[in-house]
Amino acid sequence: MRDPCVGRCLLFAVLVSGVLVSSSVAVCTDDVTLVIRAGILFDGRAYIREDVDVEVRNGKITAVRPASGKADIDLGKRLLAPGLIDTHVHLSWYITSQERLHRRDDGDDERTAILNAAGNAWRMLQAGFTTVQSVGAAEDKLVRDAIDRGAIPGPRVLTSLGQVRTDDDGGRLAAIWSSLKRFFRIEDESAEGIRSRVRTLHASGADLIKIFATENSRRGGASNMTQTQLDSACGEARSLGLRAIVHAQSAESMKRAVRAGCTQIDHGRVADDESIAMMASAGVYFEPQCSLVFRNYLGNWHWFADVRKWDAKQQAAMERILEGLRERAATWLSAKSLKVVYGSDAVAGAHGQNAADLVCRVRDLGQPALDALRSATSLSAESLGLGDKIGTVAPGYEADLVAFEGDPRQDPGVFMQVAFVMRGGVTYRLPPDRAGPNRVFPSR
């Protein structure tokens, strides 16, 4: 009789976009207590402990105690933490064989798109991200569900399956129409139409609703959703028990999102003191980026520029963003009660490099390493409504764990040096002294 553990624990090589991702050793823990020993443990909330054993059984953490006796996996002096969480990825973004960003009209069929999304999921899991939130495309659903069934390896995936927006094409005519609407105070998208879109996404199986409250950044990020429209979108999501996450670049669009009772605000590149204070007072989660998404765009400009109709002005604007990182972050870094979660905005070329913004936050912005790590674990778990299940190393929580090749308090670069990954009690990555010297951090 076939062992039922084999189907869930067997990993396989995934061939996607010309990159062969090597399989890892998987350890099944059904009805077996597995002891993981670490020289340093960060529990995801407030505590650092030394020489600790974490016991795992049936996919859950059953005990955290001082190290003693025999350990099944000894991580040495490495720092062990909860599995990382990225609240903003684009799972289905990939680069086609023509070396350009995939779009639905580029000739690739659905199978190719899904295989690439599965490969992206694998890269992020190998980088220590055991939960990701994709914001989002229809292809995400098949990958999410296959991971949930244990058919393919990957992080826990939550997806919006699409977006609610009032400026879908992003072209010049849309820009002109948006300007006319503002001038004449016209609301062409009815509140009921927006609510209907939210209901359609919910019926399709969305885990959350993603809303665009600002126009494309090349047109200045002006608000393109009225207060009434945002009230309708976030209100309908709330009535359906879904979180509402808002793409908002301008301070005004951020304020409207707070007034509408939305759950989380992404980007906020030109946030002001008032919008930050409003988010903090209302308990709205804030998800700023550091540098990964901009460096990825600039470093791979030929993939994106033609498809997204970017020009030299857009390129210069991104370069200025990188130059002013610390200045722009000063407001949210100093807001003590603001709930800042972790979202990298990982697009094509950045999957598996998600932790680069953790390095950026510590090295470039001056955020304490444990604050950055807390943002990417327990606080992000709370923002997903999963704070009682993941993001913390404690009895009763899912056995989602990651270990780094060193202590990020001493060197934030180790956020990119992942030695050990476990999700739900299954080990997907082991350190070199356990799996051999050829295990390397995954490239693009």
GROMACS .gro file of C-alpha atoms in nm:
model
  444
    1MET     CA    1   0.000   0.000   0.000
    2ARG     CA    2   0.133   0.341  -0.091
    3ASP     CA    3   0.236   0.563   0.198
    4PRO     CA    4  -0.009   0.859   0.198
    5CYS     CA    5   0.275   1.082   0.308
    6VAL     CA    6   0.459   1.040  -0.021
    7GLY     CA    7   0.211   1.232  -0.233
    8ARG     CA    8   0.231   1.542  -0.016
    9CYS     CA    9   0.599   1.533   0.061
   10LEU     CA   10   0.754   1.443  -0.274
   11LEU     CA   11   0.905   1.743  -0.450
   12PHE     CA   12   0.996   1.750  -0.814
   13ALA     CA   13   1.196   1.959  -1.057
   14VAL     CA   14   1.000   2.236  -1.226
   15LEU     CA   15   1.107   2.337  -1.575
   16VAL     CA   16   0.987   2.691  -1.642
   17SER     CA   17   1.112   2.981  -1.857
   18GLY     CA   18   1.429   2.788  -1.941
   19VAL     CA   19   1.534   2.763  -1.575
   20LEU     CA   20   1.559   2.422  -1.411
   21VAL     CA   21   1.484   2.454  -1.040
   22SER     CA   22   1.639   2.167  -0.847
   23SER     CA   23   1.427   1.955  -0.617
   24SER     CA   24   1.494   1.956  -0.243
   25VAL     CA   25   1.483   1.693   0.025
   26ALA     CA   26   1.139   1.690   0.186
   27VAL     CA   27   1.076   1.567   0.538
   28CYS     CA   28   0.727   1.448   0.622
   29THR     CA   29   0.629   1.491   0.985
   30ASP     CA   30   0.291   1.316   1.001
   31ASP     CA   31   0.267   1.140   1.337
   32VAL     CA   32   0.639   1.195   1.394
   33THR     CA   33   0.788   1.459   1.621
   34LEU     CA   34   1.066   1.649   1.443
   35VAL     CA   35   1.308   1.852   1.653
   36ILE     CA   36   1.470   2.156   1.491
   37ARG     CA   37   1.757   2.314   1.684
   38ALA     CA   38   1.874   2.672   1.636
   39GLY     CA   39   2.143   2.880   1.800
   40ILE     CA   40   1.917   3.187   1.778
   41LEU     CA   41   1.538   3.206   1.754
   42PHE     CA   42   1.327   3.512   1.675
   43ASP     CA   43   0.965   3.428   1.754
   44GLY     CA   44   0.818   3.684   1.510
   45ARG     CA   45   0.691   3.919   1.777
   46ALA     CA   46   0.929   4.037   2.046
   47TYR     CA   47   1.159   3.767   2.173
   48ILE     CA   48   1.507   3.649   2.086
   49ARG     CA   49   1.616   3.325   2.248
   50GLU     CA   50   1.937   3.128   2.223
   51ASP     CA   51   1.991   2.753   2.193
   52VAL     CA   52   1.632   2.654   2.131
   53ASP     CA   53   1.454   2.341   2.010
   54VAL     CA   54   1.133   2.375   1.810
   55GLU     CA   55   0.923   2.059   1.804
   56VAL     CA   56   0.697   1.994   1.506
   57ARG     CA   57   0.427   1.732   1.465
   58ASN     CA   58   0.150   1.696   1.205
   59GLY     CA   59   0.247   2.027   1.046
   60LYS     CA   60   0.215   2.228   1.368
   61ILE     CA   61   0.458   2.361   1.624
   62THR     CA   62   0.401   2.162   1.943
   63ALA     CA   63   0.673   2.300   2.170
   64VAL     CA   64   0.948   2.561   2.194
   65ARG     CA   65   1.202   2.473   2.465
   66PRO     CA   66   1.568   2.498   2.560
   67ALA     CA   67   1.789   2.277   2.347
   68SER     CA   68   1.857   1.934   2.493
   69GLY     CA   69   1.914   1.580   2.374
   70LYS     CA   70   1.912   1.488   2.005
   71ALA     CA   71   1.790   1.715   1.726
   72ASP     CA   72   1.668   1.592   1.388
   73ILE     CA   73   1.781   1.912   1.213
   74ASP     CA   74   2.058   2.108   1.381
   75LEU     CA   75   2.089   2.456   1.228
   76GLY     CA   76   2.396   2.544   1.433
   77LYS     CA   77   2.434   2.916   1.501
   78ARG     CA   78   2.190   3.020   1.230
   79LEU     CA   79   1.893   3.244   1.316
   80LEU     CA   80   1.556   3.070   1.294
   81ALA     CA   81   1.239   3.277   1.240
   82PRO     CA   82   0.880   3.234   1.122
   83GLY     CA   83   0.838   3.179   0.749
   84LEU     CA   84   0.849   3.512   0.567
   85ILE     CA   85   0.532   3.675   0.431
   86ASP     CA   86   0.512   3.903   0.127
   87THR     CA   87   0.179   4.085   0.110
   88HIS     CA   88   0.234   4.215  -0.245
   89VAL     CA   89   0.353   3.998  -0.532
   90HIS     CA   90   0.245   3.946  -0.893
   91LEU     CA   91   0.257   3.569  -0.919
   92SER     CA   92   0.162   3.547  -1.286
   93TRP     CA   93   0.407   3.806  -1.423
   94TYR     CA   94   0.683   3.647  -1.632
   95ILE     CA   95   0.913   3.714  -1.925
   96THR     CA   96   0.824   3.539  -2.249
   97SER     CA   97   1.058   3.363  -2.492
   98GLN     CA   98   1.058   3.693  -2.687
   99GLU     CA   99   1.227   3.860  -2.387
  100ARG     CA  100   0.938   4.086  -2.297
  101LEU     CA  101   0.676   4.104  -2.023
  102HIS     CA  102   0.390   3.861  -2.078
  103ARG     CA  103   0.059   4.008  -2.188
  104ARG     CA  104  -0.257   3.819  -2.277
  105ASP     CA  105  -0.221   3.900  -2.648
  106ASP     CA  106   0.143   3.787  -2.687
  107GLY     CA  107   0.063   3.437  -2.810
  108ASP     CA  108   0.146   3.234  -2.498
  109ASP     CA  109  -0.132   2.993  -2.405
  110GLU     CA  110  -0.282   2.947  -2.059
  111ARG     CA  111  -0.066   2.644  -1.984
  112THR     CA  112   0.252   2.844  -2.036
  113ALA     CA  113   0.127   3.121  -1.810
  114ILE     CA  114   0.031   2.876  -1.535
  115LEU     CA  115   0.366   2.695  -1.553
  116ASN     CA  116   0.549   3.025  -1.516
  117ALA     CA  117   0.332   3.122  -1.220
  118ALA     CA  118   0.408   2.785  -1.058
  119GLY     CA  119   0.779   2.844  -1.115
  120ASN     CA  120   0.754   3.187  -0.956
  121ALA     CA  121   0.581   3.034  -0.654
  122TRP     CA  122   0.862   2.780  -0.616
  123ARG     CA  123   1.130   3.049  -0.633
  124MET     CA  124   0.963   3.247  -0.355
  125LEU     CA  125   0.926   2.941  -0.134
  126GLN     CA  126   1.295   2.860  -0.178
  127ALA     CA  127   1.375   3.219  -0.077
  128GLY     CA  128   1.200   3.166   0.258
  129PHE     CA  129   0.857   3.309   0.176
  130THR     CA  130   0.603   3.058   0.300
  131THR     CA  131   0.304   3.289   0.239
  132VAL     CA  132   0.251   3.537  -0.044
  133GLN     CA  133  -0.039   3.760  -0.144
  134SER     CA  134  -0.080   3.804  -0.519
  135VAL     CA  135  -0.266   4.109  -0.646
  136GLY     CA  136  -0.352   3.937  -0.881
  137ALA     CA  137  -0.467   3.753  -1.197
  138ALA     CA  138  -0.700   3.469  -1.293
  139GLU     CA  139  -0.405   3.228  -1.341
  140ASP     CA  140  -0.330   3.260  -0.970
  141LYS     CA  141  -0.634   3.052  -0.881
  142LEU     CA  142  -0.514   2.728  -1.041
  143VAL     CA  143  -0.168   2.764  -0.887
  144ARG     CA  144  -0.312   2.850  -0.543
  145ASP     CA  145  -0.546   2.553  -0.549
  146ALA     CA  146  -0.279   2.310  -0.675
  147ILE     CA  147  -0.048   2.416  -0.391
  148ASP     CA  148  -0.330   2.378  -0.139
  149ARG     CA  149  -0.396   2.023  -0.265
  150GLY     CA  150  -0.027   1.935  -0.238
  151ALA     CA  151  -0.003   1.875  -0.613
  152ILE     CA  152   0.288   2.119  -0.649
  153PRO     CA  153   0.522   2.280  -0.395
  154GLY     CA  154   0.486   2.646  -0.316
  155PRO     CA  155   0.404   2.906  -0.053
  156ARG     CA  156   0.054   2.958   0.079
  157VAL     CA  157  -0.106   3.184  -0.184
  158LEU     CA  158  -0.380   3.440  -0.132
  159THR     CA  159  -0.498   3.617  -0.446
  160SER     CA  160  -0.732   3.892  -0.560
  161LEU     CA  161  -0.773   3.721  -0.903
  162GLY     CA  162  -0.798   4.068  -1.059
  163GLN     CA  163  -0.852   4.433  -0.969
  164VAL     CA  164  -1.125   4.690  -0.930
  165ARG     CA  165  -1.029   4.999  -1.127
  166THR     CA  166  -1.186   5.282  -1.324
  167ASP     CA  167  -0.902   5.337  -1.573
  168ASP     CA  168  -0.835   4.994  -1.717
  169ASP     CA  169  -0.640   5.066  -2.033
  170GLY     CA  170  -0.405   5.332  -1.897
  171GLY     CA  171  -0.381   5.495  -2.239
  172ARG     CA  172  -0.393   5.856  -2.351
  173LEU     CA  173  -0.769   5.864  -2.412
  174ALA     CA  174  -0.826   5.727  -2.062
  175ALA     CA  175  -0.602   6.002  -1.922
  176ILE     CA  176  -0.799   6.271  -2.107
  177TRP     CA  177  -1.129   6.124  -1.993
  178SER     CA  178  -1.005   6.105  -1.636
  179SER     CA  179  -0.909   6.475  -1.648
  180LEU     CA  180  -1.251   6.568  -1.789
  181LYS     CA  181  -1.422   6.371  -1.513
  182ARG     CA  182  -1.232   6.562  -1.250
  183PHE     CA  183  -1.302   6.898  -1.415
  184PHE     CA  184  -1.676   6.837  -1.460
  185ARG     CA  185  -1.708   6.622  -1.147
  186ILE     CA  186  -1.847   6.331  -1.347
  187GLU     CA  187  -1.872   5.982  -1.199
  188ASP     CA  188  -1.910   5.748  -1.495
  189GLU     CA  189  -1.854   5.426  -1.297
  190SER     CA  190  -2.161   5.388  -1.079
  191ALA     CA  191  -2.137   5.272  -0.723
  192GLU     CA  192  -2.345   4.969  -0.814
  193GLY     CA  193  -2.111   4.882  -1.101
  194ILE     CA  194  -1.815   4.884  -0.866
  195ARG     CA  195  -1.999   4.673  -0.609
  196SER     CA  196  -2.089   4.429  -0.886
  197ARG     CA  197  -1.722   4.392  -0.981
  198VAL     CA  198  -1.637   4.315  -0.617
  199ARG     CA  199  -1.912   4.053  -0.601
  200THR     CA  200  -1.789   3.891  -0.924
  201LEU     CA  201  -1.435   3.856  -0.786
  202HIS     CA  202  -1.571   3.715  -0.463
  203ALA     CA  203  -1.782   3.460  -0.650
  204SER     CA  204  -1.476   3.358  -0.852
  205GLY     CA  205  -1.291   3.267  -0.532
  206ALA     CA  206  -1.087   3.578  -0.454
  207ASP     CA  207  -0.928   3.591  -0.108
  208LEU     CA  208  -0.918   3.971  -0.110
  209ILE     CA  209  -1.012   4.270  -0.325
  210LYS     CA  210  -0.745   4.485  -0.490
  211ILE     CA  211  -0.854   4.840  -0.580
  212PHE     CA  212  -0.675   5.104  -0.787
  213ALA     CA  213  -0.734   5.449  -0.640
  214THR     CA  214  -0.467   5.633  -0.840
  215GLU     CA  215  -0.385   5.660  -1.207
  216ASN     CA  216  -0.073   5.526  -1.368
  217SER     CA  217   0.232   5.684  -1.202
  218ARG     CA  218   0.358   5.831  -1.529
  219ARG     CA  219   0.066   6.073  -1.510
  220GLY     CA  220   0.153   6.187  -1.163
  221GLY     CA  221  -0.044   5.940  -0.952
  222ALA     CA  222  -0.349   6.164  -0.926
  223SER     CA  223  -0.661   6.022  -0.763
  224ASN     CA  224  -0.892   5.855  -1.011
  225MET     CA  225  -1.149   5.713  -0.769
  226THR     CA  226  -1.390   5.941  -0.594
  227GLN     CA  227  -1.477   5.904  -0.229
  228THR     CA  228  -1.813   5.753  -0.327
  229GLN     CA  229  -1.646   5.495  -0.550
  230LEU     CA  230  -1.396   5.393  -0.283
  231ASP     CA  231  -1.674   5.377  -0.025
  232SER     CA  232  -1.862   5.139  -0.257
  233ALA     CA  233  -1.561   4.916  -0.329
  234CYS     CA  234  -1.434   4.881   0.026
  235GLY     CA  235  -1.784   4.871   0.174
  236GLU     CA  236  -1.890   4.585  -0.054
  237ALA     CA  237  -1.571   4.392   0.022
  238ARG     CA  238  -1.630   4.436   0.393
  239SER     CA  239  -1.990   4.313   0.364
  240LEU     CA  240  -1.860   3.996   0.194
  241GLY     CA  241  -1.596   3.936   0.461
  242LEU     CA  242  -1.307   4.027   0.231
  243ARG     CA  243  -1.014   4.256   0.294
  244ALA     CA  244  -0.978   4.556   0.061
  245ILE     CA  245  -0.627   4.656  -0.042
  246VAL     CA  246  -0.583   4.988  -0.223
  247HIS     CA  247  -0.315   5.094  -0.472
  248ALA     CA  248  -0.269   5.457  -0.373
  249GLN     CA  249   0.027   5.677  -0.459
  250SER     CA  250  -0.102   6.023  -0.371
  251ALA     CA  251  -0.178   6.154  -0.024
  252GLU     CA  252  -0.536   6.238  -0.122
  253SER     CA  253  -0.611   5.889  -0.251
  254MET     CA  254  -0.467   5.746   0.072
  255LYS     CA  255  -0.695   5.966   0.281
  256ARG     CA  256  -0.998   5.861   0.077
  257ALA     CA  257  -0.908   5.496   0.131
  258VAL     CA  258  -0.886   5.548   0.507
  259ARG     CA  259  -1.223   5.725   0.513
  260ALA     CA  260  -1.372   5.437   0.313
  261GLY     CA  261  -1.266   5.185   0.578
  262CYS     CA  262  -1.030   4.997   0.346
  263THR     CA  263  -0.798   4.741   0.504
  264GLN     CA  264  -0.457   4.822   0.360
  265ILE     CA  265  -0.290   5.089   0.150
  266ASP     CA  266  -0.008   5.001  -0.089
  267HIS     CA  267   0.281   5.221  -0.205
  268GLY     CA  268   0.193   5.568  -0.069
  269ARG     CA  269   0.496   5.708  -0.244
  270VAL     CA  270   0.399   6.068  -0.174
  271ALA     CA  271   0.235   6.015   0.163
  272ASP     CA  272   0.221   6.322   0.385
  273ASP     CA  273   0.203   6.358   0.763
  274GLU     CA  274  -0.176   6.376   0.761
  275SER     CA  275  -0.229   6.059   0.557
  276ILE     CA  276   0.020   5.870   0.775
  277ALA     CA  277  -0.154   5.992   1.090
  278MET     CA  278  -0.495   5.894   0.951
  279MET     CA  279  -0.375   5.540   0.873
  280ALA     CA  280  -0.222   5.502   1.217
  281SER     CA  281  -0.534   5.628   1.394
  282ALA     CA  282  -0.768   5.404   1.193
  283GLY     CA  283  -0.549   5.093   1.222
  284VAL     CA  284  -0.510   5.071   0.843
  285TYR     CA  285  -0.211   4.865   0.735
  286PHE     CA  286   0.051   5.042   0.524
  287GLU     CA  287   0.270   4.864   0.269
  288PRO     CA  288   0.549   5.082   0.125
  289GLN     CA  289   0.822   4.952  -0.104
  290CYS     CA  290   1.192   5.008  -0.065
  291SER     CA  291   1.398   4.948  -0.381
  292LEU     CA  292   1.351   4.602  -0.534
  293VAL     CA  293   1.070   4.682  -0.776
  294PHE     CA  294   1.244   4.996  -0.908
  295ARG     CA  295   1.587   4.835  -0.942
  296ASN     CA  296   1.429   4.540  -1.120
  297TYR     CA  297   1.253   4.766  -1.369
  298LEU     CA  298   1.562   4.978  -1.431
  299GLY     CA  299   1.797   4.681  -1.456
  300ASN     CA  300   1.571   4.501  -1.704
  301TRP     CA  301   1.426   4.800  -1.889
  302HIS     CA  302   1.409   4.615  -2.222
  303TRP     CA  303   1.157   4.369  -2.076
  304PHE     CA  304   0.906   4.630  -1.969
  305ALA     CA  305   0.944   4.961  -2.154
  306ASP     CA  306   0.768   4.878  -2.482
  307VAL     CA  307   0.489   4.676  -2.323
  308ARG     CA  308   0.413   4.939  -2.060
  309LYS     CA  309   0.480   5.233  -2.293
  310TRP     CA  310   0.747   5.380  -2.069
  311ASP     CA  311   0.978   5.654  -2.187
  312ALA     CA  312   1.287   5.839  -2.068
  313LYS     CA  313   1.079   6.050  -1.829
  314GLN     CA  314   0.952   5.738  -1.656
  315GLN     CA  315   1.305   5.604  -1.630
  316ALA     CA  316   1.430   5.928  -1.477
  317ALA     CA  317   1.140   5.929  -1.231
  318MET     CA  318   1.235   5.580  -1.107
  319GLU     CA  319   1.596   5.686  -1.066
  320ARG     CA  320   1.483   5.982  -0.855
  321ILE     CA  321   1.275   5.748  -0.640
  322LEU     CA  322   1.587   5.548  -0.558
  323GLU     CA  323   1.782   5.864  -0.481
  324GLY     CA  324   1.518   5.982  -0.231
  325LEU     CA  325   1.449   5.652  -0.052
  326ARG     CA  326   1.550   5.751   0.300
  327GLU     CA  327   1.388   6.095   0.286
  328ARG     CA  328   1.050   5.955   0.178
  329ALA     CA  329   1.059   5.677   0.436
  330ALA     CA  330   1.133   5.906   0.730
  331THR     CA  331   0.765   5.984   0.795
  332TRP     CA  332   0.639   5.627   0.815
  333LEU     CA  333   0.948   5.500   0.996
  334SER     CA  334   0.894   5.753   1.274
  335ALA     CA  335   0.519   5.687   1.312
  336LYS     CA  336   0.517   5.465   1.619
  337SER     CA  337   0.160   5.334   1.597
  338LEU     CA  338   0.150   5.284   1.220
  339LYS     CA  339   0.111   4.918   1.114
  340VAL     CA  340   0.375   4.879   0.843
  341VAL     CA  341   0.359   4.539   0.672
  342TYR     CA  342   0.597   4.387   0.420
  343GLY     CA  343   0.528   4.391   0.048
  344SER     CA  344   0.797   4.380  -0.218
  345ASP     CA  345   0.575   4.427  -0.528
  346ALA     CA  346   0.773   4.140  -0.685
  347VAL     CA  347   0.710   4.136  -1.059
  348ALA     CA  348   0.875   3.941  -1.342
  349GLY     CA  349   1.245   3.904  -1.269
  350ALA     CA  350   1.209   3.966  -0.895
  351HIS     CA  351   1.042   3.644  -0.778
  352GLY     CA  352   1.280   3.477  -0.536
  353GLN     CA  353   1.451   3.809  -0.466
  354ASN     CA  354   1.165   3.927  -0.240
  355ALA     CA  355   1.386   3.969   0.066
  356ALA     CA  356   1.590   4.241  -0.106
  357ASP     CA  357   1.355   4.499   0.044
  358LEU     CA  358   1.430   4.365   0.392
  359VAL     CA  359   1.795   4.432   0.323
  360CYS     CA  360   1.704   4.776   0.186
  361ARG     CA  361   1.492   4.866   0.487
  362VAL     CA  362   1.775   4.792   0.728
  363ARG     CA  363   2.079   4.896   0.527
  364ASP     CA  364   1.940   5.197   0.337
  365LEU     CA  365   1.654   5.322   0.555
  366GLY     CA  366   1.797   5.245   0.897
  367GLN     CA  367   1.508   5.031   1.023
  368PRO     CA  368   1.619   4.792   1.301
  369ALA     CA  369   1.657   4.439   1.162
  370LEU     CA  370   1.411   4.280   1.404
  371ASP     CA  371   1.150   4.549   1.328
  372ALA     CA  372   1.185   4.469   0.958
  373LEU     CA  373   1.160   4.097   1.032
  374ARG     CA  374   0.856   4.149   1.254
  375SER     CA  375   0.693   4.342   0.970
  376ALA     CA  376   0.749   4.045   0.736
  377THR     CA  377   0.620   3.786   0.985
  378SER     CA  378   0.369   3.846   1.265
  379LEU     CA  379   0.246   4.187   1.152
  380SER     CA  380   0.194   4.079   0.792
  381ALA     CA  381   0.018   3.765   0.917
  382GLU     CA  382  -0.215   3.985   1.119
  383SER     CA  383  -0.289   4.197   0.811
  384LEU     CA  384  -0.394   3.882   0.622
  385GLY     CA  385  -0.632   3.781   0.900
  386LEU     CA  386  -0.401   3.486   0.979
  387GLY     CA  387  -0.229   3.620   1.288
  388ASP     CA  388  -0.345   3.326   1.499
  389LYS     CA  389  -0.208   3.069   1.250
  390ILE     CA  390   0.118   3.192   1.097
  391GLY     CA  391   0.390   3.451   1.151
  392THR     CA  392   0.486   3.338   1.501
  393VAL     CA  393   0.698   3.054   1.640
  394ALA     CA  394   0.482   2.923   1.922
  395PRO     CA  395   0.287   2.606   2.006
  396GLY     CA  396  -0.029   2.571   1.798
  397TYR     CA  397   0.099   2.773   1.501
  398GLU     CA  398   0.169   2.633   1.156
  399ALA     CA  399   0.522   2.499   1.126
  400ASP     CA  400   0.630   2.766   0.877
  401LEU     CA  401   0.997   2.835   0.947
  402VAL     CA  402   1.300   2.993   0.782
  403ALA     CA  403   1.665   3.010   0.889
  404PHE     CA  404   1.928   3.254   0.764
  405GLU     CA  405   2.302   3.201   0.723
  406GLY     CA  406   2.383   3.442   1.002
  407ASP     CA  407   2.226   3.712   1.215
  408PRO     CA  408   2.058   4.001   1.025
  409ARG     CA  409   2.121   4.228   1.322
  410GLN     CA  410   2.488   4.207   1.234
  411ASP     CA  411   2.453   4.181   0.856
  412PRO     CA  412   2.117   4.248   0.688
  413GLY     CA  413   2.250   4.081   0.374
  414VAL     CA  414   2.177   3.742   0.532
  415PHE     CA  415   1.806   3.800   0.463
  416MET     CA  416   1.904   3.694   0.109
  417GLN     CA  417   2.100   3.390   0.235
  418VAL     CA  418   1.837   3.133   0.324
  419ALA     CA  419   1.959   2.802   0.465
  420PHE     CA  420   1.638   2.630   0.575
  421VAL     CA  421   1.274   2.649   0.471
  422MET     CA  422   0.981   2.458   0.621
  423ARG     CA  423   0.618   2.509   0.535
  424GLY     CA  424   0.345   2.323   0.720
  425GLY     CA  425   0.597   2.080   0.868
  426VAL     CA  426   0.749   1.987   0.530
  427THR     CA  427   1.113   2.080   0.473
  428TYR     CA  428   1.180   2.233   0.131
  429ARG     CA  429   1.533   2.361   0.184
  430LEU     CA  430   1.818   2.236   0.402
  431PRO     CA  431   2.151   2.406   0.481
  432PRO     CA  432   2.462   2.297   0.288
  433ASP     CA  433   2.590   2.081   0.572
  434ARG     CA  434   2.264   1.885   0.551
  435ALA     CA  435   2.197   1.885   0.175
  436GLY     CA  436   2.542   1.916   0.016
  437PRO     CA  437   2.759   2.208  -0.100
  438ASN     CA  438   2.577   2.269  -0.431
  439ARG     CA  439   2.262   2.421  -0.283
  440VAL     CA  440   2.257   2.786  -0.392
  441PHE     CA  441   2.017   3.074  -0.355
  442PRO     CA  442   1.781   3.064  -0.654
  443SER     CA  443   1.853   3.304  -0.935
  444ARG     CA  444   1.598   3.456  -1.169
   0.00000   0.00000   0.00000
